[in-house]
Short mmCIF file of C-alpha atoms in Angstrom, two decimals:
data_model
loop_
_atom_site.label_atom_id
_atom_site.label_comp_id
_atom_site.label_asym_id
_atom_site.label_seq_id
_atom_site.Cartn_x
_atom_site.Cartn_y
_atom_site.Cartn_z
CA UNK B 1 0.00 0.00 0.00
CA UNK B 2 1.83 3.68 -0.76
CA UNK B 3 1.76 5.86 2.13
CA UNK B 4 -0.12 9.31 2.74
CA UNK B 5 -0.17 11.13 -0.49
CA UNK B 6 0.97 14.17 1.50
CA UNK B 7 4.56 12.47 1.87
CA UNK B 8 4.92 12.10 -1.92
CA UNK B 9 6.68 14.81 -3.61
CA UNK B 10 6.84 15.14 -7.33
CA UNK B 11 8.62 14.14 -9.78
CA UNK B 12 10.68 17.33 -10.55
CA UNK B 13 11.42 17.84 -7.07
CA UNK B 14 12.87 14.45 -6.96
CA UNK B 15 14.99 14.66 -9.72
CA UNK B 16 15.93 18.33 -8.94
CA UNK B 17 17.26 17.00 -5.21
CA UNK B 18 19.45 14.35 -6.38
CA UNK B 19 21.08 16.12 -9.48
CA UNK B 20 21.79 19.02 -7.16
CA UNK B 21 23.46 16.21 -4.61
CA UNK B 22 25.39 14.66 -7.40
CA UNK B 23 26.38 18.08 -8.85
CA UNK B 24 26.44 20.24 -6.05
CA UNK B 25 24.93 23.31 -7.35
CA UNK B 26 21.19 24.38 -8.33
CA UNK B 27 22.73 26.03 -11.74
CA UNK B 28 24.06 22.92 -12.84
CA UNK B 29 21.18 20.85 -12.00
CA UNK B 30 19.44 23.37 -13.96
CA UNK B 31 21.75 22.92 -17.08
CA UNK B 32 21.26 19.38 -16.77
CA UNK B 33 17.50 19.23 -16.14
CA UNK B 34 16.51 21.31 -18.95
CA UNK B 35 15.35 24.13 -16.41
CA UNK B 36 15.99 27.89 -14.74
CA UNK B 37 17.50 28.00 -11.89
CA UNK B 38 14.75 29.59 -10.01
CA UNK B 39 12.39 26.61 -11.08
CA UNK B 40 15.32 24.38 -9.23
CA UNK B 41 15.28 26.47 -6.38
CA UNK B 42 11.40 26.69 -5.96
CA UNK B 43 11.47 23.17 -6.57
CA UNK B 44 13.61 22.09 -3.70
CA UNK B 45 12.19 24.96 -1.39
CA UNK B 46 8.97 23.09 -1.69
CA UNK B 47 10.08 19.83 -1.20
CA UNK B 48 11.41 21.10 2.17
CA UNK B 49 8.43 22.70 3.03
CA UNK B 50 6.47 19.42 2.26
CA UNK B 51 8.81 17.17 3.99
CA UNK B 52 9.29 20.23 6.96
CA UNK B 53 13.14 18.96 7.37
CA UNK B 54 15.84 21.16 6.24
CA UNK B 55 17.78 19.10 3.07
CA UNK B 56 20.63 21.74 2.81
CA UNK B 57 23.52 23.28 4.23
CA UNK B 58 24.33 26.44 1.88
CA UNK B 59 27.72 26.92 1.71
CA UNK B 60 28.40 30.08 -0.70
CA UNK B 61 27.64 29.34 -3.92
CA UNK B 62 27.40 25.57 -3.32
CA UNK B 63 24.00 23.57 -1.36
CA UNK B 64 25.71 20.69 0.32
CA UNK B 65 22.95 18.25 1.81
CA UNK B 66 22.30 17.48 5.48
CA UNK B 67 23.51 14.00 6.84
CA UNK B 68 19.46 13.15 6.95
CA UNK B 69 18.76 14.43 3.35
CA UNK B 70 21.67 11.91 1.78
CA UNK B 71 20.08 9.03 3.56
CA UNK B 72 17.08 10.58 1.50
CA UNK B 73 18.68 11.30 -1.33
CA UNK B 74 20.44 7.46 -1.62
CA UNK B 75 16.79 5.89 -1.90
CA UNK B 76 15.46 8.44 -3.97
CA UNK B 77 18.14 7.58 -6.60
CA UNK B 78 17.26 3.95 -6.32
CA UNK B 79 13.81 4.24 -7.28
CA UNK B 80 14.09 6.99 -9.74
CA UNK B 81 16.48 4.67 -11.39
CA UNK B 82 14.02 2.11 -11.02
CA UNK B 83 11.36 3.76 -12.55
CA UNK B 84 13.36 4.82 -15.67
CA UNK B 85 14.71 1.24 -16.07
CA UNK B 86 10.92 -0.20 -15.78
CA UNK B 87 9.93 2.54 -18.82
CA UNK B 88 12.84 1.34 -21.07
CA UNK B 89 11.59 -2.07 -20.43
CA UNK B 90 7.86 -0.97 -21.46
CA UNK B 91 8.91 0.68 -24.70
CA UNK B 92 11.13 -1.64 -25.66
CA UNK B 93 8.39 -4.61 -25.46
CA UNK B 94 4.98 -3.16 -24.56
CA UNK B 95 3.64 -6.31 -24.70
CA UNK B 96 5.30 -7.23 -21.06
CA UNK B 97 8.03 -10.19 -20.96
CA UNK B 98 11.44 -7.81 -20.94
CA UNK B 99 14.39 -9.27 -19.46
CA UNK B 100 17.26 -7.03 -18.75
CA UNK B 101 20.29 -9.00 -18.81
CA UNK B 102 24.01 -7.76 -17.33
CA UNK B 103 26.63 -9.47 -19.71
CA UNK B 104 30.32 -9.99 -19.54
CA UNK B 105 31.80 -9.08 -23.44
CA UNK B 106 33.68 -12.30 -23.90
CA UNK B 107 30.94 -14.67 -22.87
CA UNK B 108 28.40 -12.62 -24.11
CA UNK B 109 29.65 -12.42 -27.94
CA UNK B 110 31.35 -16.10 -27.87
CA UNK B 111 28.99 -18.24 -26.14
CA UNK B 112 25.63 -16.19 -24.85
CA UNK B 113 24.57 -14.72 -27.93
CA UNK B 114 24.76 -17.38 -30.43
CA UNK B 115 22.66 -19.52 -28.42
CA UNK B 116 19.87 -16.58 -28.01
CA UNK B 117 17.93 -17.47 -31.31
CA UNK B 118 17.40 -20.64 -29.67
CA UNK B 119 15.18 -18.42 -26.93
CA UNK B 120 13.93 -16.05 -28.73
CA UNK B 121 12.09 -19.27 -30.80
CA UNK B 122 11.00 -20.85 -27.67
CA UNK B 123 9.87 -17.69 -25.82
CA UNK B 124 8.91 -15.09 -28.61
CA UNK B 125 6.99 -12.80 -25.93
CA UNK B 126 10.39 -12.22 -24.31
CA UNK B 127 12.70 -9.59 -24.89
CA UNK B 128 16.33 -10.05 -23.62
CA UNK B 129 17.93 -6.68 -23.05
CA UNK B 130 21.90 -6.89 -23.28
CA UNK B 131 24.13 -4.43 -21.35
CA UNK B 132 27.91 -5.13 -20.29
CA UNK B 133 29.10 -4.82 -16.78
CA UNK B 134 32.45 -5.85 -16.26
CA UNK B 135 32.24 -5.95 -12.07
CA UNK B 136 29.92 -7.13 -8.95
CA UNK B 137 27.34 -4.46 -8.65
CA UNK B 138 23.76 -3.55 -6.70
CA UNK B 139 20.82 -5.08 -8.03
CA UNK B 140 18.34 -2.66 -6.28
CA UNK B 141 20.43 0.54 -8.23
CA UNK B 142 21.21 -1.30 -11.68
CA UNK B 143 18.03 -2.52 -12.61
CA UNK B 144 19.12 -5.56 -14.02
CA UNK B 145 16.82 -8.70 -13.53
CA UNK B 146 19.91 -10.88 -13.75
CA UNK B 147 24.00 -11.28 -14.70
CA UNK B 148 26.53 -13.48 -15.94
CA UNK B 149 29.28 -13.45 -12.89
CA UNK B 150 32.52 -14.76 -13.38
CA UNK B 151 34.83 -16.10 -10.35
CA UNK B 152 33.18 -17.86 -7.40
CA UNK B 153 29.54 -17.99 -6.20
CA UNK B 154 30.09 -15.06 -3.95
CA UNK B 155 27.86 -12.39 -5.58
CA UNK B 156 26.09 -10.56 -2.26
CA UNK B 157 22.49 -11.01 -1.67
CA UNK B 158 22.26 -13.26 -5.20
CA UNK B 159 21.45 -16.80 -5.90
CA UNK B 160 23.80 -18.51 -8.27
CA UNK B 161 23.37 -21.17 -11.40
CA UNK B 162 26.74 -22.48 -12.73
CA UNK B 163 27.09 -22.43 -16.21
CA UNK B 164 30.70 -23.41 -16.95
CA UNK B 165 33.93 -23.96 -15.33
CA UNK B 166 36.63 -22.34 -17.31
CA UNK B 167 39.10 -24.05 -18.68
CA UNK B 168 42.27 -22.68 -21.00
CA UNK B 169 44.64 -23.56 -23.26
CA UNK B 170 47.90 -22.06 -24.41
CA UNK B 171 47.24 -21.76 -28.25
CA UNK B 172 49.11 -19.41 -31.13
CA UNK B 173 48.99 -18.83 -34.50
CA UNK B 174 50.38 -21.88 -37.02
CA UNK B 175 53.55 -19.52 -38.20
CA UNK B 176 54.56 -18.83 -34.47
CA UNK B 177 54.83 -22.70 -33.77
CA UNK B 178 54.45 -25.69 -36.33
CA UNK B 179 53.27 -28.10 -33.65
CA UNK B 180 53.19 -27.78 -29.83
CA UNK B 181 56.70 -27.29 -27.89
CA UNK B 182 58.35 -30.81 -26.52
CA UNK B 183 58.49 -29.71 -22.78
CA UNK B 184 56.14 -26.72 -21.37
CA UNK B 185 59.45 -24.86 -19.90
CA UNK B 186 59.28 -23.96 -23.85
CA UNK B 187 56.76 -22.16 -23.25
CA UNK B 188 58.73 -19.73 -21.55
CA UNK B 189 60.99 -18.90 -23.95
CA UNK B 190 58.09 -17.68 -26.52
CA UNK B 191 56.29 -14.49 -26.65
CA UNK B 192 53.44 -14.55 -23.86
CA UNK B 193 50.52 -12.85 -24.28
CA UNK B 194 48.55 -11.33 -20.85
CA UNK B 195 44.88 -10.21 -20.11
CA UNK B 196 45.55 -7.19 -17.59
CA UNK B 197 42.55 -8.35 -14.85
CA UNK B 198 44.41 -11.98 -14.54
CA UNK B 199 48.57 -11.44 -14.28
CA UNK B 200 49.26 -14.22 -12.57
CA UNK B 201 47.33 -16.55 -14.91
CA UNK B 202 50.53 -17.98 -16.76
CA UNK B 203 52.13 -19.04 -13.64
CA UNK B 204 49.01 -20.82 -12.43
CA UNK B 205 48.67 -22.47 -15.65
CA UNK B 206 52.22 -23.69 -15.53
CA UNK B 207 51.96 -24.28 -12.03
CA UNK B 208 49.81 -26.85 -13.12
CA UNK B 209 51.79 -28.22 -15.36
CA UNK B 210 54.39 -28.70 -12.87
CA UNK B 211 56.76 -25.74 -13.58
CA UNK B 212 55.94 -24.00 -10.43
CA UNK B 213 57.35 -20.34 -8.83
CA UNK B 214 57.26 -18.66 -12.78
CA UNK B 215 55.42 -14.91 -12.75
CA UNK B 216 56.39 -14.14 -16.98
CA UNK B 217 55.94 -11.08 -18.16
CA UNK B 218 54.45 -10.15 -21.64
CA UNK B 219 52.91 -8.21 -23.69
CA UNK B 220 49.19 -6.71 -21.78
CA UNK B 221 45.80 -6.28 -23.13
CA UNK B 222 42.33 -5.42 -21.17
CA UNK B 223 40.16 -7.75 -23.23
CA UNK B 224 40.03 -11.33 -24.18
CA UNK B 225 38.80 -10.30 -27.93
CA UNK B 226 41.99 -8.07 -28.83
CA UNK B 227 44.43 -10.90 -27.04
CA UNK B 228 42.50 -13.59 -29.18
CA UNK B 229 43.40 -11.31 -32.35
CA UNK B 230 46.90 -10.92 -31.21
CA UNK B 231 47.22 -14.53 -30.97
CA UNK B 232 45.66 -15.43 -34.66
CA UNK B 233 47.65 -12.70 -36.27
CA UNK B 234 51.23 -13.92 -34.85
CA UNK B 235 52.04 -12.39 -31.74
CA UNK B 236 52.45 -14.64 -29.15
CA UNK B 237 51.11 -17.46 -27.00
CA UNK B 238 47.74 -16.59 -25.69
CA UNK B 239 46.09 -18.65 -22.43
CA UNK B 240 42.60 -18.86 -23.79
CA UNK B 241 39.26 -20.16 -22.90
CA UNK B 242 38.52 -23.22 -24.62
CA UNK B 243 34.81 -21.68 -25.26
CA UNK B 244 36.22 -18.71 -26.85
CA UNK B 245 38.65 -20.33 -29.44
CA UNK B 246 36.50 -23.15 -30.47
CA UNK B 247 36.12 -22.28 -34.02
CA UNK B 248 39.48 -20.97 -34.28
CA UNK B 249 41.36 -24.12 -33.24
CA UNK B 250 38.85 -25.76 -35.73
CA UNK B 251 39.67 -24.30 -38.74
CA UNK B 252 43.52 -23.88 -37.94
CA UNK B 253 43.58 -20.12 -37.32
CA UNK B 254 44.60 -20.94 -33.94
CA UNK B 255 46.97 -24.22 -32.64
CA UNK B 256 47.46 -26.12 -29.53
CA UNK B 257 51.68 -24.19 -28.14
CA UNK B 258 51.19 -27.31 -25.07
CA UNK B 259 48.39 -29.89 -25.68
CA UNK B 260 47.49 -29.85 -21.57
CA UNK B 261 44.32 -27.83 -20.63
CA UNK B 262 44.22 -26.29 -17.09
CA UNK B 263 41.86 -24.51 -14.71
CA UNK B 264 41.24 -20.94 -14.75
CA UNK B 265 40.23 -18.46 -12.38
CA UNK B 266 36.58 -19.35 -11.73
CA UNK B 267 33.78 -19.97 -13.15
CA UNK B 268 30.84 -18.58 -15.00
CA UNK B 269 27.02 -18.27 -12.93
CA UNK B 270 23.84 -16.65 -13.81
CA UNK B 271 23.04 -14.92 -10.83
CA UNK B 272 19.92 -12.60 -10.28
CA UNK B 273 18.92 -11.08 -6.79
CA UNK B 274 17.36 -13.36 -3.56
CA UNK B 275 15.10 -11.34 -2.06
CA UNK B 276 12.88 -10.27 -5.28
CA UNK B 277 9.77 -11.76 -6.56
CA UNK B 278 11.02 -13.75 -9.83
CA UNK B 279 9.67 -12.68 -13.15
CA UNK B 280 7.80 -15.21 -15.62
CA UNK B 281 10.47 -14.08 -17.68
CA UNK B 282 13.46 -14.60 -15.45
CA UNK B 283 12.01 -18.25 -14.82
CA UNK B 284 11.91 -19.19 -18.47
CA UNK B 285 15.19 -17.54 -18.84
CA UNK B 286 16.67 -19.49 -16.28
CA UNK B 287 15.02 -22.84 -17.15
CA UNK B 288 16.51 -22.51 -20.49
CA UNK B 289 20.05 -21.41 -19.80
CA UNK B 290 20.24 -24.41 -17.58
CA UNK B 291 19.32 -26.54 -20.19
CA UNK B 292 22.09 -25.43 -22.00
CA UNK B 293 24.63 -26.49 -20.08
CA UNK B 294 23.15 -29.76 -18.60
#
């Protein structure tokens, strides 16, 4: 049930309060909002007057808000971001079923998304949104009905389905290395390309292969898509997910440098938040991902 109309302030008070706390100043919350800055000022004078708490300290030109008013301020921002995300969902399928869908790139492109015509056929009322997130964040302040996590099932307040357990393989292009090295100390002595979230992935990997206590160093990239390239096009020896290089070992753009696979970092989950009522959507979503990978 919503409370007494009396304690709900509108809409342009609202967003006039928290882009004057996130920009400090009722002239640029007035640039930003399309408005003068008397209409800002009126606007927040009211909402004090309607809440009858002081929100500001004024502090020359600058409003800075009380301790009580950023308390305020933190859940308005949560449901006005709530309320925008539920209207992009409505446009973009105004016939309900909208899933909105936080994506790592590298799983997304290589093994997510050609698998989605396979959903959209069995669930044509739903509409999978795609954004990319690299890192953990809030479900309540995102919007997002769900994720793809990589690492361990640690994700705060979330409930987890594993998808795959990574698992990599050192692999170059044909003209760095005819066929794969006798001995993986070899390995050392090539060119060895690193992702920049995962430096100590080489010595794990050769950990594992019994050459413990080695930290290389190598060329650096932030993505798994330019190292990938790097790798096809002659640069070096790349430790790659077998999901992502699949059709690159198969048609020889890619080669085995050490025929041994090994364990990476984590693992991959679907994870979407505990203590929200699931969406028809979310279910089907689920069911089907899981199927999947069973």
């Amino acid at each position: 049930m919503i409370g007494p109309r009396r304690l709900l302030p509108s809409m342009p008070a609202l967003m006039a309060l928290e882009a004057v706390d996130r920009l400090g100043t009722a002239s640029a919350a007035a640039a930003e909002l399309s408005l003068t800055q008397g209409a800002v000022s009126r606007a927040l004078q009211g909402l004090e007057g309607q809440l009858g708490v002081a929100l500001f300290i004024r502090e020359r030109q600058r409003l800075r808000l009380t301790p009580a008013a950023q308390d305020y301020v933190r859940h308005v921002r949560v449901h006005l971001t709530a309320l925008s995300q539920a209207s992009l969902r409505l446009r973009a399928n105004p016939g309900g079923g909208g899933l909105s869908l936080a994506i790592l790139p590298a799983f997304g492109v290589q093994w997510l998304a050609p698998r989605l015509p396979d959903f959209a056929r069995r669930h044509p009322g739903v509409t999978v949104n795609l954004s990319t997130r690299l890192r953990t964040f809030d479900f309540a302040t995102e919007g997002f009905d769900a994720a793809i996590h990589f690492g361990r099932a640690d994700w705060p307040g979330a409930e987890h389905l594993l998808l795959l357990e990574e698992v990599v393989l050192p692999v170059c292009a044909p003209g760095v290395l005819a066929e794969p090295v006798a001995e993986v100390e070899a390995l050392l002595a090539l060119p060895l390309l690193q992702l920049e979230s995962r430096p100590g992935a080489w010595g794990r990997y050769l950990a594992q292969q019994g050459v413990p206590g080695q930290r290389p160093v190598g060329m650096v990239f932030d993505q798994f898509a330019t190292m990938t390239q790097a790798a096809i096009h002659g640069m070096g020896v790349a430790l790659l997910p077998l999901f992502l290089i699949g059709d690159a070992l198969h048609d020889g753009r890619l080669v085995p440098a050490w025929p041994a696979q090994g364990h990476g970092l984590g693992s991959y989950y679907l994870v979407w938040p505990r203590d929200v009522p699931q969406r028809p959507p979310l279910i089907a979503f689920r069911e089907w991902i899981a199927g999947q990978v069973a």
